[in-house]
mmCIF file of C-alpha atoms in Angstrom:
data_model
loop_
_atom_site.group_PDB
_atom_site.id
_atom_site.type_symbol
_atom_site.label_atom_id
_atom_site.label_comp_id
_atom_site.label_asym_id
_atom_site.label_seq_id
_atom_site.Cartn_x
_atom_site.Cartn_y
_atom_site.Cartn_z
ATOM 1 C CA MET A 1 103.199 93.049 132.644
ATOM 2 C CA THR A 2 105.350 92.108 135.612
ATOM 3 C CA GLN A 3 104.176 94.637 138.217
ATOM 4 C CA ASP A 4 101.680 97.277 137.177
ATOM 5 C CA ASN A 5 100.300 99.230 140.139
ATOM 6 C CA ASP A 6 96.718 99.578 138.834
ATOM 7 C CA PRO A 7 96.030 97.538 135.671
ATOM 8 C CA VAL A 8 92.314 98.415 135.536
ATOM 9 C CA GLY A 9 92.700 102.096 136.408
ATOM 10 C CA ASN A 10 95.550 102.490 133.932
ATOM 11 C CA GLY A 11 93.412 100.997 131.173
ATOM 12 C CA PHE A 12 95.505 97.909 130.451
ATOM 13 C CA VAL A 13 92.761 95.402 131.295
ATOM 14 C CA ALA A 14 88.974 95.437 131.555
ATOM 15 C CA SER A 15 89.065 93.587 134.885
ATOM 16 C CA LEU A 16 91.503 91.454 136.820
ATOM 17 C CA ALA A 17 89.427 88.314 136.270
ATOM 18 C CA ARG A 18 88.903 88.900 132.521
ATOM 19 C CA PRO A 19 91.611 91.124 130.993
ATOM 20 C CA GLY A 20 89.747 91.156 127.689
ATOM 21 C CA ALA A 21 92.576 92.214 125.342
ATOM 22 C CA ASN A 22 96.204 91.351 124.619
ATOM 23 C CA ILE A 23 97.725 92.291 127.995
ATOM 24 C CA THR A 24 97.803 90.309 131.232
ATOM 25 C CA GLY A 25 100.244 89.625 134.067
ATOM 26 C CA LEU A 26 100.594 90.796 137.642
ATOM 27 C CA SER A 27 99.498 93.737 139.770
ATOM 28 C CA SER A 28 101.753 95.168 142.488
ATOM 29 C CA LEU A 29 98.882 96.557 144.622
ATOM 30 C CA ALA A 30 100.968 99.691 145.237
ATOM 31 C CA ALA A 31 97.936 101.893 145.882
ATOM 32 C CA GLU A 32 96.104 99.364 148.047
ATOM 33 C CA LEU A 33 99.143 99.065 150.334
ATOM 34 C CA SER A 34 99.228 102.785 151.176
ATOM 35 C CA GLY A 35 96.958 102.297 154.171
ATOM 36 C CA LYS A 36 99.195 99.512 155.461
ATOM 37 C CA ARG A 37 102.210 101.824 155.229
ATOM 38 C CA LEU A 38 100.405 104.367 157.373
ATOM 39 C CA GLU A 39 99.637 101.635 159.931
ATOM 40 C CA LEU A 40 103.338 100.731 160.076
ATOM 41 C CA LEU A 41 104.292 104.368 160.680
ATOM 42 C CA LYS A 42 101.852 104.456 163.597
ATOM 43 C CA GLU A 43 103.346 101.260 165.037
ATOM 44 C CA VAL A 44 106.874 102.626 164.768
ATOM 45 C CA VAL A 45 105.836 105.947 166.334
ATOM 46 C CA PRO A 46 102.986 105.025 168.743
ATOM 47 C CA ARG A 47 102.283 108.663 169.724
ATOM 48 C CA LEU A 48 102.005 109.713 166.091
ATOM 49 C CA SER A 49 99.147 112.129 165.373
ATOM 50 C CA ARG A 50 100.188 114.248 162.334
ATOM 51 C CA VAL A 51 101.448 112.765 159.071
ATOM 52 C CA THR A 52 102.447 114.689 155.968
ATOM 53 C CA ILE A 53 101.963 113.075 152.566
ATOM 54 C CA PHE A 54 104.310 113.952 149.724
ATOM 55 C CA GLY A 55 102.503 113.112 146.501
ATOM 56 C CA THR A 56 102.440 113.616 142.769
ATOM 57 C CA PRO A 57 98.778 113.963 141.690
ATOM 58 C CA ALA A 58 99.591 113.171 138.050
ATOM 59 C CA ALA A 59 101.180 109.831 139.017
ATOM 60 C CA GLN A 60 99.392 106.604 138.201
ATOM 61 C CA SER A 61 97.087 105.319 140.967
ATOM 62 C CA TYR A 62 97.590 108.450 143.120
ATOM 63 C CA ALA A 63 93.851 108.890 143.684
ATOM 64 C CA GLN A 64 93.500 105.286 144.829
ATOM 65 C CA SER A 65 96.524 105.643 147.102
ATOM 66 C CA LEU A 66 94.964 108.694 148.755
ATOM 67 C CA LYS A 67 91.670 106.878 149.255
ATOM 68 C CA GLU A 68 93.372 103.955 151.002
ATOM 69 C CA THR A 69 95.476 106.346 153.097
ATOM 70 C CA GLN A 70 92.455 108.370 154.207
ATOM 71 C CA LEU A 71 90.581 105.239 155.260
ATOM 72 C CA ALA A 72 93.537 104.125 157.368
ATOM 73 C CA ALA A 73 93.996 107.618 158.836
ATOM 74 C CA GLY A 74 90.381 107.667 159.975
ATOM 75 C CA ALA A 75 90.755 104.336 161.738
ATOM 76 C CA LEU A 76 94.047 105.396 163.342
ATOM 77 C CA LYS A 77 92.773 108.900 164.239
ATOM 78 C CA LEU A 78 95.631 110.586 162.362
ATOM 79 C CA GLN A 79 95.615 114.082 160.873
ATOM 80 C CA LEU A 80 96.919 114.254 157.300
ATOM 81 C CA GLN A 81 98.607 117.113 155.473
ATOM 82 C CA TYR A 82 98.858 116.855 151.672
ATOM 83 C CA LEU A 83 101.766 118.455 149.839
ATOM 84 C CA ASP A 84 102.203 118.223 146.069
ATOM 85 C CA VAL A 85 105.713 117.573 144.819
ATOM 86 C CA LEU A 86 105.476 118.053 141.072
ATOM 87 C CA GLY A 87 109.151 118.631 140.368
ATOM 88 C CA PRO A 88 112.577 119.432 141.868
ATOM 89 C CA LYS A 89 111.603 123.017 142.758
ATOM 90 C CA ASP A 90 108.862 121.710 145.081
ATOM 91 C CA ILE A 91 111.061 119.470 147.233
ATOM 92 C CA GLU A 92 112.602 121.957 149.684
ATOM 93 C CA PRO A 93 109.398 124.049 150.019
ATOM 94 C CA ALA A 94 107.509 120.843 150.841
ATOM 95 C CA PHE A 95 109.873 120.098 153.708
ATOM 96 C CA ARG A 96 109.558 123.668 154.985
ATOM 97 C CA ALA A 97 105.765 123.404 154.850
ATOM 98 C CA ALA A 98 105.853 120.065 156.683
ATOM 99 C CA GLY A 99 107.967 121.632 159.406
ATOM 100 C CA LYS A 100 105.642 124.608 159.680
ATOM 101 C CA GLU A 101 102.691 122.258 160.173
ATOM 102 C CA ARG A 102 104.647 120.277 162.801
ATOM 103 C CA ALA A 103 104.648 117.031 160.840
ATOM 104 C CA GLU A 104 105.676 114.009 162.896
ATOM 105 C CA ALA A 105 106.226 111.575 160.002
ATOM 106 C CA LEU A 106 106.150 111.383 156.208
ATOM 107 C CA LEU A 107 104.308 109.041 153.855
ATOM 108 C CA MET A 108 105.863 109.043 150.386
ATOM 109 C CA LEU A 109 103.403 108.699 147.490
ATOM 110 C CA LEU A 110 105.715 110.325 144.980
ATOM 111 C CA GLY A 111 105.712 109.514 141.283
ATOM 112 C CA GLY A 112 108.578 107.350 140.087
ATOM 113 C CA PRO A 113 110.516 109.976 138.069
ATOM 114 C CA ILE A 114 110.861 112.323 141.042
ATOM 115 C CA LEU A 115 112.203 109.657 143.386
ATOM 116 C CA ASN A 116 114.328 108.175 140.619
ATOM 117 C CA THR A 117 116.136 111.424 139.904
ATOM 118 C CA HIS A 118 115.931 113.280 143.234
ATOM 119 C CA GLY A 119 115.650 110.456 145.746
ATOM 120 C CA ARG A 120 118.966 111.257 147.421
ATOM 121 C CA GLN A 121 117.922 114.874 148.060
ATOM 122 C CA ILE A 122 114.571 113.757 149.489
ATOM 123 C CA ILE A 123 116.163 111.122 151.730
ATOM 124 C CA ASP A 124 118.815 113.567 152.970
ATOM 125 C CA LEU A 125 116.229 116.259 153.756
ATOM 126 C CA THR A 126 114.070 113.694 155.559
ATOM 127 C CA ALA A 127 117.019 112.747 157.771
ATOM 128 C CA LYS A 128 117.893 116.417 158.325
ATOM 129 C CA SER A 129 114.290 117.048 159.402
ATOM 130 C CA ARG A 130 114.520 114.009 161.722
ATOM 131 C CA LEU A 131 111.233 112.679 160.388
ATOM 132 C CA PRO A 132 110.350 108.979 160.170
ATOM 133 C CA ALA A 133 109.275 108.173 156.608
ATOM 134 C CA ILE A 134 107.981 105.140 154.762
ATOM 135 C CA TYR A 135 108.391 104.546 151.030
ATOM 136 C CA GLU A 136 106.813 102.326 148.388
ATOM 137 C CA ARG A 137 110.071 100.865 147.042
ATOM 138 C CA PRO A 138 112.845 98.847 148.709
ATOM 139 C CA ASN A 139 115.557 100.648 146.740
ATOM 140 C CA ASP A 140 114.637 103.900 148.527
ATOM 141 C CA VAL A 141 115.545 102.199 151.811
ATOM 142 C CA GLU A 142 118.746 100.829 150.299
ATOM 143 C CA ALA A 143 119.576 104.437 149.361
ATOM 144 C CA GLY A 144 119.192 105.549 152.993
ATOM 145 C CA GLY A 145 115.448 105.833 153.612
ATOM 146 C CA LEU A 146 113.946 104.500 156.838
ATOM 147 C CA MET A 147 111.280 101.945 155.818
ATOM 148 C CA SER A 148 109.417 100.467 152.879
ATOM 149 C CA TYR A 149 106.512 98.075 152.485
ATOM 150 C CA SER A 150 105.650 96.598 149.110
ATOM 151 C CA ALA A 151 104.987 93.487 147.104
ATOM 152 C CA ASN A 152 108.058 91.305 146.650
ATOM 153 C CA ILE A 153 109.175 92.391 143.180
ATOM 154 C CA ASP A 154 111.467 89.397 142.632
ATOM 155 C CA ASP A 155 108.568 87.049 143.293
ATOM 156 C CA LEU A 156 106.367 88.930 140.805
ATOM 157 C CA ALA A 157 109.079 88.622 138.162
ATOM 158 C CA ARG A 158 109.361 84.874 138.705
ATOM 159 C CA ARG A 159 105.587 84.466 138.471
ATOM 160 C CA ALA A 160 105.525 86.507 135.258
ATOM 161 C CA ALA A 161 107.566 83.739 133.646
ATOM 162 C CA THR A 162 104.583 81.391 133.972
ATOM 163 C CA TYR A 163 102.544 83.776 131.815
ATOM 164 C CA VAL A 164 105.275 83.792 129.180
ATOM 165 C CA ASP A 165 105.233 79.990 129.168
ATOM 166 C CA LYS A 166 101.463 79.775 128.785
ATOM 167 C CA ILE A 167 101.269 82.403 126.022
ATOM 168 C CA LEU A 168 104.110 80.808 124.040
ATOM 169 C CA LYS A 169 102.174 77.546 124.256
ATOM 170 C CA GLY A 170 99.120 79.208 122.709
ATOM 171 C CA ALA A 171 97.104 80.667 125.587
ATOM 172 C CA ASN A 172 95.153 83.861 124.865
ATOM 173 C CA PRO A 173 96.210 86.769 127.195
ATOM 174 C CA ALA A 174 92.574 87.899 127.332
ATOM 175 C CA ASP A 175 91.694 84.635 129.102
ATOM 176 C CA LEU A 176 94.517 84.704 131.682
ATOM 177 C CA PRO A 177 93.398 86.516 134.871
ATOM 178 C CA VAL A 178 95.676 89.173 136.314
ATOM 179 C CA GLU A 179 97.178 87.871 139.543
ATOM 180 C CA GLN A 180 97.944 89.843 142.694
ATOM 181 C CA PRO A 181 100.972 89.607 145.003
ATOM 182 C CA THR A 182 101.179 86.802 147.531
ATOM 183 C CA LYS A 183 104.519 87.816 149.067
ATOM 184 C CA PHE A 184 105.307 91.182 150.624
ATOM 185 C CA GLU A 185 108.462 92.847 151.961
ATOM 186 C CA PHE A 186 108.815 95.082 155.004
ATOM 187 C CA ILE A 187 112.298 96.595 155.107
ATOM 188 C CA ILE A 188 113.798 98.736 157.880
ATOM 189 C CA ASN A 189 117.076 100.654 157.741
ATOM 190 C CA LEU A 190 118.402 100.632 161.324
ATOM 191 C CA LYS A 191 121.210 103.034 160.423
ATOM 192 C CA ALA A 192 118.627 105.570 159.249
ATOM 193 C CA ALA A 193 116.615 105.024 162.432
ATOM 194 C CA LYS A 194 119.671 105.703 164.576
ATOM 195 C CA GLN A 195 120.459 108.829 162.567
ATOM 196 C CA ILE A 196 117.132 110.425 163.550
ATOM 197 C CA GLY A 197 117.153 109.056 167.112
ATOM 198 C CA LEU A 198 114.334 106.592 166.524
ATOM 199 C CA THR A 199 114.072 103.251 168.323
ATOM 200 C CA ILE A 200 112.114 100.651 166.354
ATOM 201 C CA PRO A 201 109.760 98.764 168.725
ATOM 202 C CA PRO A 202 110.760 95.065 169.035
ATOM 203 C CA ASN A 203 107.298 93.871 167.946
ATOM 204 C CA VAL A 204 107.753 95.784 164.668
ATOM 205 C CA LEU A 205 111.397 94.874 164.133
ATOM 206 C CA VAL A 206 110.684 91.157 164.417
ATOM 207 C CA ARG A 207 108.315 91.398 161.427
ATOM 208 C CA ALA A 208 110.846 93.033 159.116
ATOM 209 C CA ASP A 209 112.267 91.067 156.228
#
């Protein structure tokens, strides 16, 4: 596996140190980084107090993502609103509910299929609502979203090649520990920031990849 978000929780391996079966590779730490994404939202909007989370409860690692987000929210003294987006029919009502609750920013914890097929609608409605939002995937920023923070996927793919080499030379996958990311990407779309009237603080901008 090149970039599974929760290898243990998803049942692929017994533990990161000792996979125990015929699967090994790399974890993307997607859930563990949710708290960091909330921290970045707070840095971009220093007066931030209310954040709405768009999530898909059935998505892999959603429970872990919520746990990490709640821990960060407690430390940052942020109020969270949870809105389930299970399919296309939930997208516009979620934005209306966020507006009704006076959301000041959005944290996207949406399952892959929803963003893959309806990402443009979500990004357009976010801009229309003039809400800062942070995503898990760089391609959502390339499509017009404001920010993303994630493991560097290209680096994970390159490191996966070392597993292929070892296994082809006879190594047992069960004995090859699952590795975690060592390189991360923070991406900011300045055009999207300008569109919603947001100025990115210089101390945050200088850290963007």
